[in-house]
XYZ file of C-alpha atoms in Angstrom:
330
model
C 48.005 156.922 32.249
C 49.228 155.324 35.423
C 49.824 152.156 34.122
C 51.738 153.564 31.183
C 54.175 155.521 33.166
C 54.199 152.459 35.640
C 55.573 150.526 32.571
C 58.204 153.286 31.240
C 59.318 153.134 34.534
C 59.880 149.385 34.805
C 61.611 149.472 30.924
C 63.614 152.160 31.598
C 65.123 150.483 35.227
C 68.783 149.026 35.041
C 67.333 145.890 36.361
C 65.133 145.651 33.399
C 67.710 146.417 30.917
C 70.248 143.675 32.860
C 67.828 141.120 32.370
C 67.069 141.860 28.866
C 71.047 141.465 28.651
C 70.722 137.953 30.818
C 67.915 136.707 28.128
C 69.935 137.630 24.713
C 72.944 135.978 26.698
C 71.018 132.924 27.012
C 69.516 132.778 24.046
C 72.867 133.047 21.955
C 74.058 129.733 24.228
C 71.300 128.162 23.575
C 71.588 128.469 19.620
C 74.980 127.960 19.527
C 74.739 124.466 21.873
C 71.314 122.944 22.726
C 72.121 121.807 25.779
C 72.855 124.647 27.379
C 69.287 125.145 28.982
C 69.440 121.284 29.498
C 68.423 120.857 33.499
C 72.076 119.132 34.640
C 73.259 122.647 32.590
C 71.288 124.810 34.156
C 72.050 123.006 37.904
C 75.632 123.546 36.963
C 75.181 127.428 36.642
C 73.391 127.347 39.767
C 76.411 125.118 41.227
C 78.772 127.866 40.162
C 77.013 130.948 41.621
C 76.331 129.767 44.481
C 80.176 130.831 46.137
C 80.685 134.128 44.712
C 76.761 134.562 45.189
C 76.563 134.162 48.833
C 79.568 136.107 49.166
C 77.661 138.840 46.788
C 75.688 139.136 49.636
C 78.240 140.507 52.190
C 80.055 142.190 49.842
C 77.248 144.383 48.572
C 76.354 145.108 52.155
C 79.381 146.350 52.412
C 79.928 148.340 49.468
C 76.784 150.100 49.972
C 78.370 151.240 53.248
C 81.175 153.000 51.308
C 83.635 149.761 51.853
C 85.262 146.660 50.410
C 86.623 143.961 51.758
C 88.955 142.072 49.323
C 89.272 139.015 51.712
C 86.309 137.919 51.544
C 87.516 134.824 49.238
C 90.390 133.969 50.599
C 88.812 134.034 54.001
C 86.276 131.393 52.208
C 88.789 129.456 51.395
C 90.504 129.229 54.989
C 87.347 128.732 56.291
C 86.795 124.968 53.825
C 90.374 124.339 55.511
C 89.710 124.629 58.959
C 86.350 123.219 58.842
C 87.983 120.258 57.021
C 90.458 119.741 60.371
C 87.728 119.694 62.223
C 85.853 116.884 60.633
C 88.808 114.907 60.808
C 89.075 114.840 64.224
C 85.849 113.124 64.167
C 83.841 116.591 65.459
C 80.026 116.109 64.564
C 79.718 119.116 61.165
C 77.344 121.771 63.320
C 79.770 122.717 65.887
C 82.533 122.197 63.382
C 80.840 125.363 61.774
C 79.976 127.518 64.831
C 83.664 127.090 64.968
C 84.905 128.168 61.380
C 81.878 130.722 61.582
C 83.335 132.401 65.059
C 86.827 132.362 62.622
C 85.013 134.592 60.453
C 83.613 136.999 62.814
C 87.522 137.384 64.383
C 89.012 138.253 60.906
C 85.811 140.695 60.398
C 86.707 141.911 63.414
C 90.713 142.425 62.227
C 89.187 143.957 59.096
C 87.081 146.576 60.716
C 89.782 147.540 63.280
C 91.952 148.106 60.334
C 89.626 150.035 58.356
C 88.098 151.879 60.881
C 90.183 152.421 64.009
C 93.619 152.765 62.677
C 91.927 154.388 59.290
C 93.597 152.505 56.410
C 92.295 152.109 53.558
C 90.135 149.042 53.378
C 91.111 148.170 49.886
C 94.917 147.683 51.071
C 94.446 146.586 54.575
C 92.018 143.699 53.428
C 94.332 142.779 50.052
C 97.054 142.471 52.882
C 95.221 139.881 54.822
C 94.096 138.045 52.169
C 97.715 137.512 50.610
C 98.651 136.713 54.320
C 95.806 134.044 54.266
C 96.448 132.251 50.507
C 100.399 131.764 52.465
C 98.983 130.497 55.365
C 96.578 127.559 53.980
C 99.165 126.528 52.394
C 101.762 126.015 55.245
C 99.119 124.708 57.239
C 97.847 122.393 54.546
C 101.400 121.900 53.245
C 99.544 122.322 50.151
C 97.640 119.519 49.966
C 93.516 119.005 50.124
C 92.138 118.166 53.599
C 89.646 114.970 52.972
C 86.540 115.283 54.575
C 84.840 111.900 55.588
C 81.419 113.151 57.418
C 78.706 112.073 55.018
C 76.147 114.386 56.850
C 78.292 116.986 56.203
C 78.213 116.069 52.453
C 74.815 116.234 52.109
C 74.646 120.185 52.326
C 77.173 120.508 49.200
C 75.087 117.372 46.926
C 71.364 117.768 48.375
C 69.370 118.874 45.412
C 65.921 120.944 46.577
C 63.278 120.236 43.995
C 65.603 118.263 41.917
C 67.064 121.426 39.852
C 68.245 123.804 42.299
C 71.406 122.352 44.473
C 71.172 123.171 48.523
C 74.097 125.901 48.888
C 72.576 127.799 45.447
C 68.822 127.832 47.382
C 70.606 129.188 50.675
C 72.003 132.229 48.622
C 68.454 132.982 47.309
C 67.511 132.796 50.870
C 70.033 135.206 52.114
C 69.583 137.418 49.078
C 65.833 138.071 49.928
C 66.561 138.038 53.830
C 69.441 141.239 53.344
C 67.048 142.164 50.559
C 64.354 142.876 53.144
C 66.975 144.227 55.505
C 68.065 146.803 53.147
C 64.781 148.174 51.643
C 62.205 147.648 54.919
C 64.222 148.148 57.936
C 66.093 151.071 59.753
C 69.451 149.549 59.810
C 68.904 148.973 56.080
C 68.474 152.657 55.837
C 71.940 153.891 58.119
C 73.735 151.392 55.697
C 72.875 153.388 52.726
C 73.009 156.886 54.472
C 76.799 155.531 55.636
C 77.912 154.855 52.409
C 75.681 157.818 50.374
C 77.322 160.967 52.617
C 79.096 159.977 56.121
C 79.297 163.565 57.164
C 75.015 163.847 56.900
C 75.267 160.159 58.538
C 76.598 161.646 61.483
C 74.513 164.455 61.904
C 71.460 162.115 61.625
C 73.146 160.803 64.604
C 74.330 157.370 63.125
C 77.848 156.223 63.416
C 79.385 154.590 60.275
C 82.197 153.229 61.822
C 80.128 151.577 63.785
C 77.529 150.358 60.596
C 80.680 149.313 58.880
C 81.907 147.087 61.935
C 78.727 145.392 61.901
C 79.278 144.598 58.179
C 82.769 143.341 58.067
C 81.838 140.629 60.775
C 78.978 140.179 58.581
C 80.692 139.891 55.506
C 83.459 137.783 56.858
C 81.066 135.183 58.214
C 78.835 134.429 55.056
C 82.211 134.284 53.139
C 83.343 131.513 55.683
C 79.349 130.210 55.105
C 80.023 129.734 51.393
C 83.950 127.934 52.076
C 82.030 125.664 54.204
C 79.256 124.687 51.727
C 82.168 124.663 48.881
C 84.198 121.857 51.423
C 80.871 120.158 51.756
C 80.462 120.059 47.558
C 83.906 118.901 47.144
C 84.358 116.799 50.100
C 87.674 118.091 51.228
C 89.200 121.373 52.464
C 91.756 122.865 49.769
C 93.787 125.888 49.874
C 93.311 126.721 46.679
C 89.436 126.666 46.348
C 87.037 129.973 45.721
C 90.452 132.034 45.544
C 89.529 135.289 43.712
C 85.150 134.677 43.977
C 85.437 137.748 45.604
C 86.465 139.357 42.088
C 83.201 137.417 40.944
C 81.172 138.893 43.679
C 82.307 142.435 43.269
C 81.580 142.226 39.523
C 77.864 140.434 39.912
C 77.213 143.204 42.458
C 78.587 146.254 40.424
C 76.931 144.308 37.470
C 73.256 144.902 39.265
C 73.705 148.174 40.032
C 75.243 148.371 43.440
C 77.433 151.586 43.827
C 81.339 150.925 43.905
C 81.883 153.888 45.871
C 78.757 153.141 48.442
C 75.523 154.470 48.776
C 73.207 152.700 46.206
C 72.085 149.043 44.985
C 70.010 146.395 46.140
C 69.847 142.514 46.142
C 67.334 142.020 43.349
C 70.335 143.790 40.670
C 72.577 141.391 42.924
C 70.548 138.558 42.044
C 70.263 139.513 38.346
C 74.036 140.387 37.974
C 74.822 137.264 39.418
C 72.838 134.897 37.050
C 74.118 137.255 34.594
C 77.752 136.765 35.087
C 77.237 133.211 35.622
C 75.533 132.015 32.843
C 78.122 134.031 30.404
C 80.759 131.911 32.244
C 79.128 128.650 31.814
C 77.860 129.517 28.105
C 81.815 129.942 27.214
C 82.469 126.339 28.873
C 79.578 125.149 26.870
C 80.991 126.203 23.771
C 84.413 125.029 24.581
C 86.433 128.513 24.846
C 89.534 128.023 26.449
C 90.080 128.418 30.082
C 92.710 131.361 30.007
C 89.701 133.493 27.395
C 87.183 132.709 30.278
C 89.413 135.007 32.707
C 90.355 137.096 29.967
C 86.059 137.629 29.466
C 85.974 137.815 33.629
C 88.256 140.622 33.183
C 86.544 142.407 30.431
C 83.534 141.692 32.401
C 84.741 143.746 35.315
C 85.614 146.533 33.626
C 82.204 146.568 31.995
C 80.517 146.528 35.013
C 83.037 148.812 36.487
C 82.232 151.862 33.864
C 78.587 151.499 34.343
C 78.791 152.439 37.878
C 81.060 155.441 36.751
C 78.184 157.037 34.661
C 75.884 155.713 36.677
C 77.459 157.729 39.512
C 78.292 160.395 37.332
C 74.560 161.124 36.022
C 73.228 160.821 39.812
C 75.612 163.571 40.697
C 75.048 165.729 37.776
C 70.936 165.487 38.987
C 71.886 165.633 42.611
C 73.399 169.188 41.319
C 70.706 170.692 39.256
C 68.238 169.879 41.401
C 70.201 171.817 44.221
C 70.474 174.200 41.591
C 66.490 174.505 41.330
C 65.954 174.378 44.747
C 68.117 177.776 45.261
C 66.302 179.384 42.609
């Protein structure tokens, strides 16, 4: 009897039901074009999650915490520009990112005192500073790519780990179970999700969301400056145009698994399965040759999707939250 409600349980999850989606999604690829599950297909998927992916990370951090940071890309992108001026002044690649990491940790640092000292709304505050930054690469670049000549540097963008999955795509699955561990076994895991779930019961459990939320912005803003690096590193050059709007993707893989818009709920394993998700639709409408403007017409479509699940979603738990309240005064 156990086992039976064990499996309702696991049938009836929103993971289970996103990777039933994930499977019919590649399945239909696969019929339509046979090489879609071909491995240099399958290591370009990986290739193109691996950005908004890592970023995923932060974000969902984040929005679980009841915030949003809509920076996070072009701050990615800044930080494949700077690290690129580094190199070039001949700067051996590990202190060249300390550097562009520290960058990140400022401009989480801008974002939190923003959100959470002078109480704007992190939506407009971090749309401002991301405009602010997609003018600023391009003075500084004067709009031009940034070569990048350190071959050791390379070798984190092109190293393959067991010959499928490409370096920067195995560090997201890294960070994914590391935050993944944070979030369901650990105490600051639980004041993340009490922040973003009811501030006001936050702060009588004595925790400080302002405080949780600081934390994640510098957080945030450093693994997005993580994955502008490794994107430099893949392309060999800084450009001030690259991962502009994987913050979109990252939102939408992370509302896709289930992670609360509004804060509160999620986790990385919906992450992980919204990501591959979103992904492998994207690359299944290259495969089959669908023009590049329906692909961010599909994106869009894509968000919205993902966008009205978390409404009912959110909308059902509140409806329980209130009859059980209901039950419990009765």
């Amino acid at each position: 009897m156990e086992n039976r409600n064990g499996i309702r349980r696991i049938v009836g999850s929103k993971n289970f039901t996103l990777v039933v989606v994930w499977a019919l999604i590649v399945i239909l690829f696969q019929i339509i074009n046979k090489n879609y599950l071909s491995t240099d297909n399958i290591r370009n998927i990986f290739n193109s999650a691996f950005v908004s992916g890592t970023i995923a990370v932060g974000m969902s951090c984040l929005l679980i915490s009841g915030q949003i940071d809509l920076s996070a890309g072009n701050t990615g992108m800044m930080a494949g520009v700077i690290i690129a001026f580094l190199l070039q002044t001949k700067m051996p690649w590990v202190p060249a990112l300390l550097i562009t990491l520290c960058f990140g940790a400022a401009v989480g640092l801008l974002n939190a005192f923003f959100a959470n000292v002078l109480n704007f709304m992190s939506f407009i505050s971090t749309l401002a500073i991301s405009t602010a930054f997609a003018g600023l690469s391009l003075v500084l670049t004067n709009a031009q790519n940034i070569a990048i000549s350190n071959r050791s540097f390379w070798e984190l963008g092109s190293t393959n780990v067991l010959s499928i999955f490409p370096l920067p795509f195995f560090i997201t699955i890294i960070l994914l179970l590391i935050y993944g561990f944070i979030l369901s076994s650990t105490r600051f895991g639980r004041r993340i999700y009490m922040a973003g779930g009811n501030r006001n019961a936050a702060r009588l459990a004595g925790i400080n969301p302002k405080k949780i939320t600081t934390i994640l912005f510098v957080n945030n803003s450093m693994i997005s400056c993580l994955a502008g690096a490794l994107m430099a590193a893949r392309m060999h050059m800084g450009s001030p145009t690259a991962i502009t709007g994987s913050d979109l993707d990252a939102i939408t893989a992370a509302v896709l698994g289930g992670v609360a818009f509004m804060g509160g709920g999620g986790g990385m394993l919906g992450v992980f399965i919204g990501l591959m998700l979103l992904n492998s639709f994207n690359n299944g409408l290259v495969v089959v040759g669908l023009d590049s403007y329906y692909q961010i017409i599909a994106k869009g479509v894509l968000l919205i999707a993902a966008l009205t699940l978390d409404f009912y979603r959110e909308k059902s738990r509140l409806k329980a939250l209130k009859e059980s309240k209901k039950a419990i005064a009765a």
